[in-house]
Amino acid sequence: MDIAALITWVITALGGFYLLGTWLSRGGARGGTSHLPVPVVFGHFALAALGLVVWIVYVVADKEALAWAAFILLVPVALLGFVMLARWIPVHRTHDTAPADTVPAGAGQDVPAERHFPLAVVLAHGLFAVLTVVLVLLSALSIGGS
């Protein structure tokens, strides 16, 4: 279960890196029209990365306290993720409902950076994140073996 959680966490992180890279490359950190607050994005990233490091140390050291520390770190990561999801959904819906012929030329610079997130990556990131939280909790509870 520990290794399964590690694998899902790494897959989640890869999707998150892709989304973060897309957001940064489209000017998300510079403010502009992004609906995702910079502290929320970087807080989500930093806590998730710290939690992953703690989880790796747990897998190597097999100390129960580290499993719980990683899980506790995942709680605010998940909350921040839900905040970003809630702020992203209207941006995605606006993008899906706007007819292509009503978007003026050059309007791409005025759209939020997160509008460029591929739906499949967002869904996979969220799915693997939920799976990671569940596996980490089960491991911390010593359910399912190591």
Coordinates of C-alpha atoms in Angstrom, one line a residue:
M1 CA 0.0 0.0 0.0
D2 CA 2.9 2.4 0.8
I3 CA 4.4 1.9 -2.7
A4 CA 1.0 2.2 -4.3
A5 CA 0.5 5.6 -2.5
L6 CA 4.0 6.7 -3.6
I7 CA 3.2 5.8 -7.2
T8 CA -0.1 7.6 -7.2
W9 CA 1.5 10.6 -5.5
V10 CA 4.2 10.8 -8.2
I11 CA 1.7 10.5 -11.0
T12 CA -0.4 13.3 -9.3
A13 CA 2.7 15.4 -9.0
L14 CA 3.6 15.0 -12.6
G15 CA 0.1 16.2 -13.6
G16 CA 0.5 19.1 -11.1
F17 CA 3.8 20.1 -12.6
Y18 CA 2.2 20.2 -16.1
L19 CA -0.6 22.3 -14.8
L20 CA 1.7 24.6 -12.9
G21 CA 4.0 24.9 -16.0
T22 CA 1.0 25.8 -18.2
W23 CA -0.2 28.4 -15.7
L24 CA 3.2 30.0 -15.3
S25 CA 3.9 30.0 -19.0
R26 CA 0.6 31.7 -19.7
G27 CA 1.3 34.5 -17.1
G28 CA -0.7 33.2 -14.2
A29 CA 1.9 34.3 -11.6
R30 CA 1.9 37.8 -13.0
G31 CA -1.7 38.3 -11.9
G32 CA -3.6 39.6 -14.9
T33 CA -6.9 37.8 -15.3
S34 CA -6.1 34.6 -13.5
H35 CA -8.7 33.5 -11.1
L36 CA -6.2 31.4 -9.1
P37 CA -4.5 33.4 -6.4
V38 CA -0.7 33.1 -6.5
P39 CA -0.4 32.1 -2.8
V40 CA -3.0 29.4 -3.2
V41 CA -1.2 27.9 -6.2
F42 CA 2.2 28.0 -4.6
G43 CA 0.9 26.9 -1.2
H44 CA -0.7 23.9 -2.9
F45 CA 2.5 23.1 -4.7
A46 CA 4.8 23.6 -1.7
L47 CA 2.8 21.5 0.8
A48 CA 2.3 18.7 -1.8
A49 CA 6.0 18.6 -2.5
L50 CA 6.9 18.6 1.2
G51 CA 4.3 15.9 1.8
L52 CA 5.8 13.8 -1.0
V53 CA 9.3 14.2 0.5
V54 CA 7.9 13.1 3.9
W55 CA 6.2 10.1 2.3
I56 CA 9.4 9.0 0.6
V57 CA 11.2 9.2 4.0
Y58 CA 8.3 7.2 5.5
V59 CA 8.6 4.5 2.8
V60 CA 12.4 4.2 3.5
A61 CA 12.2 4.5 7.4
D62 CA 8.8 2.9 8.0
K63 CA 8.0 5.2 10.9
E64 CA 4.3 5.5 11.6
A65 CA 4.6 9.2 12.7
L66 CA 5.9 10.1 9.2
A67 CA 2.9 8.5 7.5
W68 CA 0.6 10.6 9.7
A69 CA 2.7 13.7 9.0
A70 CA 2.3 13.2 5.3
F71 CA -1.4 12.7 5.7
I72 CA -1.8 15.8 7.8
L73 CA 0.1 17.7 5.0
L74 CA -2.3 16.3 2.5
V75 CA -5.3 17.9 4.2
P76 CA -4.5 21.5 3.4
V77 CA -3.2 20.4 0.0
A78 CA -6.6 18.9 -0.8
L79 CA -8.4 21.9 0.5
L80 CA -6.3 24.3 -1.6
G81 CA -6.9 22.0 -4.6
F82 CA -10.6 22.2 -4.1
V83 CA -10.4 26.0 -3.9
M84 CA -8.5 26.0 -7.2
L85 CA -11.0 23.6 -8.8
A86 CA -13.9 25.7 -7.7
R87 CA -12.3 28.8 -9.2
W88 CA -11.3 27.0 -12.4
I89 CA -14.7 25.4 -13.2
P90 CA -16.3 28.8 -14.3
V91 CA -13.3 29.6 -16.4
H92 CA -13.5 26.2 -18.1
R93 CA -17.3 26.5 -18.6
T94 CA -16.9 30.0 -20.1
H95 CA -14.3 28.6 -22.5
D96 CA -16.6 25.7 -23.5
T97 CA -19.7 27.9 -24.0
A98 CA -18.1 30.8 -25.9
P99 CA -18.6 30.4 -29.7
A100 CA -15.3 30.6 -31.6
D101 CA -16.6 33.3 -33.9
T102 CA -17.4 35.7 -31.0
V103 CA -13.8 35.8 -29.7
P104 CA -12.0 38.8 -31.2
A105 CA -8.5 38.4 -32.7
G106 CA -5.8 38.8 -30.0
A107 CA -8.3 38.1 -27.2
G108 CA -6.2 35.1 -26.1
Q109 CA -4.0 37.5 -24.1
D110 CA -7.0 38.6 -21.9
V111 CA -8.1 35.1 -20.9
P112 CA -7.1 33.6 -17.6
A113 CA -3.9 31.4 -17.7
E114 CA -5.9 28.5 -16.3
R115 CA -8.2 28.5 -19.3
H116 CA -5.4 26.6 -21.1
F117 CA -5.5 23.6 -18.7
P118 CA -6.4 20.5 -20.6
L119 CA -9.6 18.9 -19.1
A120 CA -8.1 15.4 -19.2
V121 CA -5.0 16.6 -17.1
V122 CA -7.2 18.4 -14.6
L123 CA -9.4 15.3 -14.2
A124 CA -6.5 12.9 -14.0
H125 CA -4.7 15.1 -11.4
G126 CA -7.8 15.2 -9.3
L127 CA -8.5 11.5 -9.6
F128 CA -5.0 10.5 -8.7
A129 CA -5.0 13.1 -5.8
V130 CA -8.1 11.5 -4.3
L131 CA -6.6 8.1 -4.7
T132 CA -3.4 9.2 -3.1
V133 CA -5.2 10.7 0.0
V134 CA -7.1 7.4 0.4
L135 CA -4.0 5.2 0.1
V136 CA -2.0 7.4 2.4
L137 CA -4.7 7.3 5.0
L138 CA -5.1 3.5 4.7
S139 CA -1.3 3.1 5.1
A140 CA -1.2 5.4 8.1
L141 CA -4.0 3.3 9.6
S142 CA -2.0 0.2 8.8
I143 CA -4.8 -1.2 6.7
G144 CA -3.8 -3.3 3.7
G145 CA -0.3 -4.1 4.7
S146 CA 3.0 -2.4 3.7

